[in-house]
Amino acid sequence: MIIAVDGPLASGKGTISRAISQHLGIPYLDTGSLYRATGLALIDAKADPTDADRAGELAANLDIDAIDETRIRTAEAGLVASKIAALPQVRDALFKLQRDFALQPGGAVLDGRDIGTVICPDADVKIYVVADAETRARRRWKELVAKGQDISYENMLAQTLERDARDANRTDAPMRAADDATLLDTSTLSIDAAVAEAVRLVEMRQPA
Ligand code: DC
């Protein structure tokens, strides 16, 4: 069973995807981590941030087992990820890795921006997770501050709006709900309630 979970930053898609993965006992891929790691690789290489071919090359050579989970979870890594994710060279380089992950025997859960539309248009279940921008910015701000990162709520809200606009307006695989996705608004839901609703959506599609 392939489960596609898309949505903007801090909508709750990661938490929901991990819960579905555990519930079904199938692997989970956070595809945002691939774009974050590519962006950091570009910074580490001191490459021109607009050098699309170099960014594509770095994406193609990404070692997913070597991704530094702490380093990619900063607001800066999120911003650079959103920028390089607009480059077709990067998206093309990361396509096969994501597609192969989805097609492994037994299926998988993938979350991102274009899973239901581009990577897995054939997914068995598609969920598009949303929440209002202020709620999402506050969630992410609290997470980052709890990890000791120095960022204001106002800055986080500005970054949220900037990334939403860039992710949704790029030409190549923009962030959007697939026509056959179910919308899940987590603005006023607790984590438990959001997870329960997502699991219910999956259960509805599972063969008896
Ligand atoms: O989900 P995230 O915040 O970790 O994603 C970081 C950035 O990566 C996001 O702003 C846009 C990009 N991204 C993408 O373009 N397509 C995906 N499937 C996942 C992430």
Short mmCIF file of C-alpha atoms and ligand atoms in Angstrom, two decimals:
data_model
loop_
_atom_site.label_atom_id
_atom_site.label_comp_id
_atom_site.label_asym_id
_atom_site.label_seq_id
_atom_site.Cartn_x
_atom_site.Cartn_y
_atom_site.Cartn_z
CA MET A 1 0.00 0.00 0.00
CA ILE A 2 1.42 3.41 -0.96
CA ILE A 3 0.40 6.34 1.20
CA ALA A 4 1.08 9.91 0.01
CA VAL A 5 0.94 12.66 2.60
CA ASP A 6 1.49 16.21 1.36
CA GLY A 7 1.10 19.68 2.78
CA PRO A 8 2.91 22.85 3.79
CA LEU A 9 5.50 23.15 6.52
CA ALA A 10 4.47 22.28 10.07
CA SER A 11 1.01 21.17 8.95
CA GLY A 12 1.52 17.97 10.95
CA LYS A 13 2.28 15.75 7.95
CA GLY A 14 5.47 14.31 9.47
CA THR A 15 3.78 13.24 12.71
CA ILE A 16 0.84 11.83 10.80
CA SER A 17 3.08 9.95 8.35
CA ARG A 18 5.18 8.41 11.11
CA ALA A 19 1.99 7.25 12.88
CA ILE A 20 0.60 5.68 9.69
CA SER A 21 3.94 4.00 9.04
CA GLN A 22 3.91 2.48 12.53
CA HIS A 23 0.25 1.52 12.27
CA LEU A 24 0.76 -0.36 8.99
CA GLY A 25 4.29 -1.56 9.76
CA ILE A 26 5.67 -0.12 6.52
CA PRO A 27 8.66 2.22 5.98
CA TYR A 28 8.43 6.00 5.95
CA LEU A 29 10.37 8.55 3.88
CA ASP A 30 10.42 12.21 4.83
CA THR A 31 11.18 13.59 1.36
CA GLY A 32 11.76 17.11 2.71
CA SER A 33 14.94 15.77 4.33
CA LEU A 34 16.35 15.07 0.83
CA TYR A 35 15.87 18.69 -0.23
CA ARG A 36 17.22 19.96 3.10
CA ALA A 37 20.33 17.75 2.81
CA THR A 38 20.88 18.84 -0.81
CA GLY A 39 20.66 22.51 0.20
CA LEU A 40 23.20 21.99 2.98
CA ALA A 41 25.50 20.06 0.63
CA LEU A 42 25.44 23.07 -1.70
CA ILE A 43 26.37 25.40 1.17
CA ASP A 44 29.13 23.02 2.32
CA ALA A 45 30.53 22.91 -1.21
CA LYS A 46 30.58 26.74 -1.16
CA ALA A 47 28.84 26.56 -4.52
CA ASP A 48 26.86 29.36 -6.10
CA PRO A 49 23.33 28.86 -4.69
CA THR A 50 21.86 29.52 -8.13
CA ASP A 51 24.05 26.91 -9.87
CA ALA A 52 21.27 24.52 -10.83
CA ASP A 53 23.53 21.91 -12.46
CA ARG A 54 25.79 21.72 -9.41
CA ALA A 55 22.74 21.43 -7.14
CA GLY A 56 21.39 18.62 -9.32
CA GLU A 57 24.75 16.84 -9.17
CA LEU A 58 24.82 17.08 -5.37
CA ALA A 59 21.24 15.78 -5.18
CA ALA A 60 22.13 12.84 -7.44
CA ASN A 61 25.04 11.93 -5.17
CA LEU A 62 23.17 12.30 -1.89
CA ASP A 63 23.90 9.53 0.60
CA ILE A 64 20.60 9.26 2.46
CA ASP A 65 22.15 7.14 5.20
CA ALA A 66 24.61 9.94 5.96
CA ILE A 67 22.05 12.73 6.40
CA ASP A 68 22.74 14.64 9.63
CA GLU A 69 19.28 14.71 11.25
CA THR A 70 20.22 17.51 13.66
CA ARG A 71 21.75 19.79 11.06
CA ILE A 72 18.88 19.56 8.60
CA ARG A 73 16.31 20.57 11.24
CA THR A 74 17.03 24.30 11.30
CA ALA A 75 15.02 27.14 9.82
CA GLU A 76 18.00 27.98 7.55
CA ALA A 77 18.08 24.45 6.15
CA GLY A 78 14.34 24.69 5.50
CA LEU A 79 14.74 27.96 3.63
CA VAL A 80 17.62 26.79 1.43
CA ALA A 81 15.68 23.55 0.78
CA SER A 82 12.69 25.52 -0.45
CA LYS A 83 14.96 27.49 -2.81
CA ILE A 84 16.81 24.56 -4.39
CA ALA A 85 13.56 22.54 -4.56
CA ALA A 86 12.41 24.92 -7.30
CA LEU A 87 15.26 23.70 -9.57
CA PRO A 88 14.15 21.01 -12.05
CA GLN A 89 17.69 19.53 -11.98
CA VAL A 90 17.30 18.83 -8.26
CA ARG A 91 13.78 17.41 -8.56
CA ASP A 92 14.80 15.14 -11.45
CA ALA A 93 17.83 13.88 -9.51
CA LEU A 94 15.68 12.98 -6.48
CA PHE A 95 12.75 11.47 -8.41
CA LYS A 96 13.99 7.89 -8.80
CA LEU A 97 15.11 7.54 -5.21
CA GLN A 98 11.62 8.53 -3.99
CA ARG A 99 9.83 6.42 -6.59
CA ASP A 100 11.92 3.34 -5.75
CA PHE A 101 11.23 3.86 -2.06
CA ALA A 102 7.49 3.98 -2.74
CA LEU A 103 7.55 0.85 -4.89
CA GLN A 104 9.28 -1.45 -2.40
CA PRO A 105 7.35 -4.63 -1.63
CA GLY A 106 4.73 -4.01 1.04
CA GLY A 107 4.51 -0.33 0.22
CA ALA A 108 5.57 2.80 2.04
CA VAL A 109 4.50 6.13 3.43
CA LEU A 110 6.05 9.24 1.87
CA ASP A 111 5.47 12.84 2.86
CA GLY A 112 6.34 16.03 1.01
CA ARG A 113 4.80 18.52 -1.37
CA ASP A 114 4.35 16.60 -4.63
CA ILE A 115 3.98 12.98 -3.56
CA GLY A 116 0.32 12.64 -4.55
CA THR A 117 0.73 14.65 -7.73
CA VAL A 118 4.15 13.72 -9.20
CA ILE A 119 6.04 11.03 -7.27
CA CYS A 120 3.10 8.69 -6.59
CA PRO A 121 0.05 9.76 -8.59
CA ASP A 122 -0.93 6.08 -8.24
CA ALA A 123 -0.87 6.10 -4.40
CA ASP A 124 -3.60 4.09 -2.67
CA VAL A 125 -4.28 6.84 -0.15
CA LYS A 126 -3.57 10.56 -0.56
CA ILE A 127 -3.89 12.94 2.32
CA TYR A 128 -3.27 16.69 2.05
CA VAL A 129 -2.63 18.15 5.49
CA VAL A 130 -3.29 21.85 6.06
CA ALA A 131 -3.44 24.31 8.95
CA ASP A 132 -3.52 28.09 9.03
CA ALA A 133 -0.15 29.83 8.67
CA GLU A 134 -0.10 31.34 12.19
CA THR A 135 -0.76 27.96 13.79
CA ARG A 136 1.97 26.32 11.70
CA ALA A 137 4.49 29.08 12.37
CA ARG A 138 3.82 28.86 16.10
CA ARG A 139 4.25 25.06 16.11
CA ARG A 140 7.55 25.21 14.22
CA TRP A 141 8.80 28.17 16.29
CA LYS A 142 8.13 26.24 19.53
CA GLU A 143 9.93 23.16 18.16
CA LEU A 144 12.99 25.17 17.12
CA VAL A 145 13.16 27.14 20.38
CA ALA A 146 12.86 23.88 22.36
CA LYS A 147 15.94 22.67 20.44
CA GLY A 148 17.82 25.81 21.51
CA GLN A 149 17.61 27.65 18.18
CA ASP A 150 17.47 31.43 18.22
CA ILE A 151 14.49 32.58 16.18
CA SER A 152 11.53 34.88 16.87
CA TYR A 153 7.91 33.96 16.19
CA GLU A 154 7.63 36.91 13.78
CA ASN A 155 10.63 35.68 11.79
CA MET A 156 9.19 32.15 11.71
CA LEU A 157 5.84 33.45 10.44
CA ALA A 158 7.59 35.45 7.70
CA GLN A 159 9.60 32.36 6.68
CA THR A 160 6.45 30.25 6.68
CA LEU A 161 4.67 32.63 4.31
CA GLU A 162 7.77 32.96 2.11
CA ARG A 163 8.25 29.20 1.84
CA ASP A 164 4.54 28.55 1.24
CA ALA A 165 4.53 31.04 -1.62
CA ARG A 166 7.73 29.66 -3.19
CA ASP A 167 6.69 26.02 -2.83
CA ALA A 168 3.21 26.66 -4.24
CA ASN A 169 4.21 28.96 -7.11
CA ARG A 170 7.22 27.17 -8.62
CA THR A 171 6.73 25.81 -12.13
CA ASP A 172 8.06 22.31 -11.51
CA ALA A 173 5.92 20.09 -9.23
CA PRO A 174 4.38 22.88 -7.16
CA MET A 175 2.94 22.12 -3.73
CA ARG A 176 -0.73 21.31 -4.22
CA ALA A 177 -3.36 18.79 -3.28
CA ALA A 178 -3.94 16.05 -5.84
CA ASP A 179 -7.50 16.09 -7.19
CA ASP A 180 -8.18 12.80 -5.42
CA ALA A 181 -6.56 13.74 -2.08
CA THR A 182 -8.52 14.04 1.15
CA LEU A 183 -7.98 17.33 2.94
CA LEU A 184 -7.13 17.12 6.64
CA ASP A 185 -7.15 20.45 8.50
CA THR A 186 -5.17 20.15 11.72
CA SER A 187 -5.54 23.83 12.80
CA THR A 188 -7.77 23.00 15.74
CA LEU A 189 -6.97 19.30 16.16
CA SER A 190 -4.77 17.78 18.85
CA ILE A 191 -1.95 15.54 17.58
CA ASP A 192 -3.90 12.47 18.73
CA ALA A 193 -7.06 13.57 16.95
CA ALA A 194 -5.18 14.37 13.71
CA VAL A 195 -3.41 11.00 13.78
CA ALA A 196 -6.67 9.16 14.53
CA GLU A 197 -8.37 10.82 11.56
CA ALA A 198 -5.47 9.98 9.23
CA VAL A 199 -5.42 6.36 10.38
CA ARG A 200 -9.20 6.21 9.81
CA LEU A 201 -8.71 7.43 6.22
CA VAL A 202 -6.11 4.70 5.63
CA GLU A 203 -8.29 2.01 7.23
CA MET A 204 -11.15 2.96 4.90
CA ARG A 205 -8.95 2.11 1.93
CA GLN A 206 -7.42 -1.08 3.30
CA PRO A 207 -8.81 -4.30 1.85
CA ALA A 208 -10.74 -6.27 4.48
O1 DC B 1 8.89 19.25 4.52
P1 DC B 1 10.12 20.14 4.75
O2 DC B 1 9.80 21.43 5.45
O3 DC B 1 11.22 19.40 5.41
O4 DC B 1 10.62 20.52 3.27
C1 DC B 1 11.67 21.43 3.04
C2 DC B 1 11.53 22.02 1.64
O5 DC B 1 11.77 21.02 0.67
C3 DC B 1 10.14 22.58 1.29
O6 DC B 1 10.03 23.96 1.62
C4 DC B 1 10.03 22.36 -0.18
C5 DC B 1 10.92 21.18 -0.46
N1 DC B 1 10.20 19.94 -0.71
C6 DC B 1 9.70 19.77 -1.98
O7 DC B 1 9.80 20.65 -2.81
N2 DC B 1 9.10 18.59 -2.32
C7 DC B 1 8.95 17.62 -1.41
N3 DC B 1 8.37 16.46 -1.78
C8 DC B 1 9.42 17.80 -0.09
C9 DC B 1 10.03 18.99 0.23
#
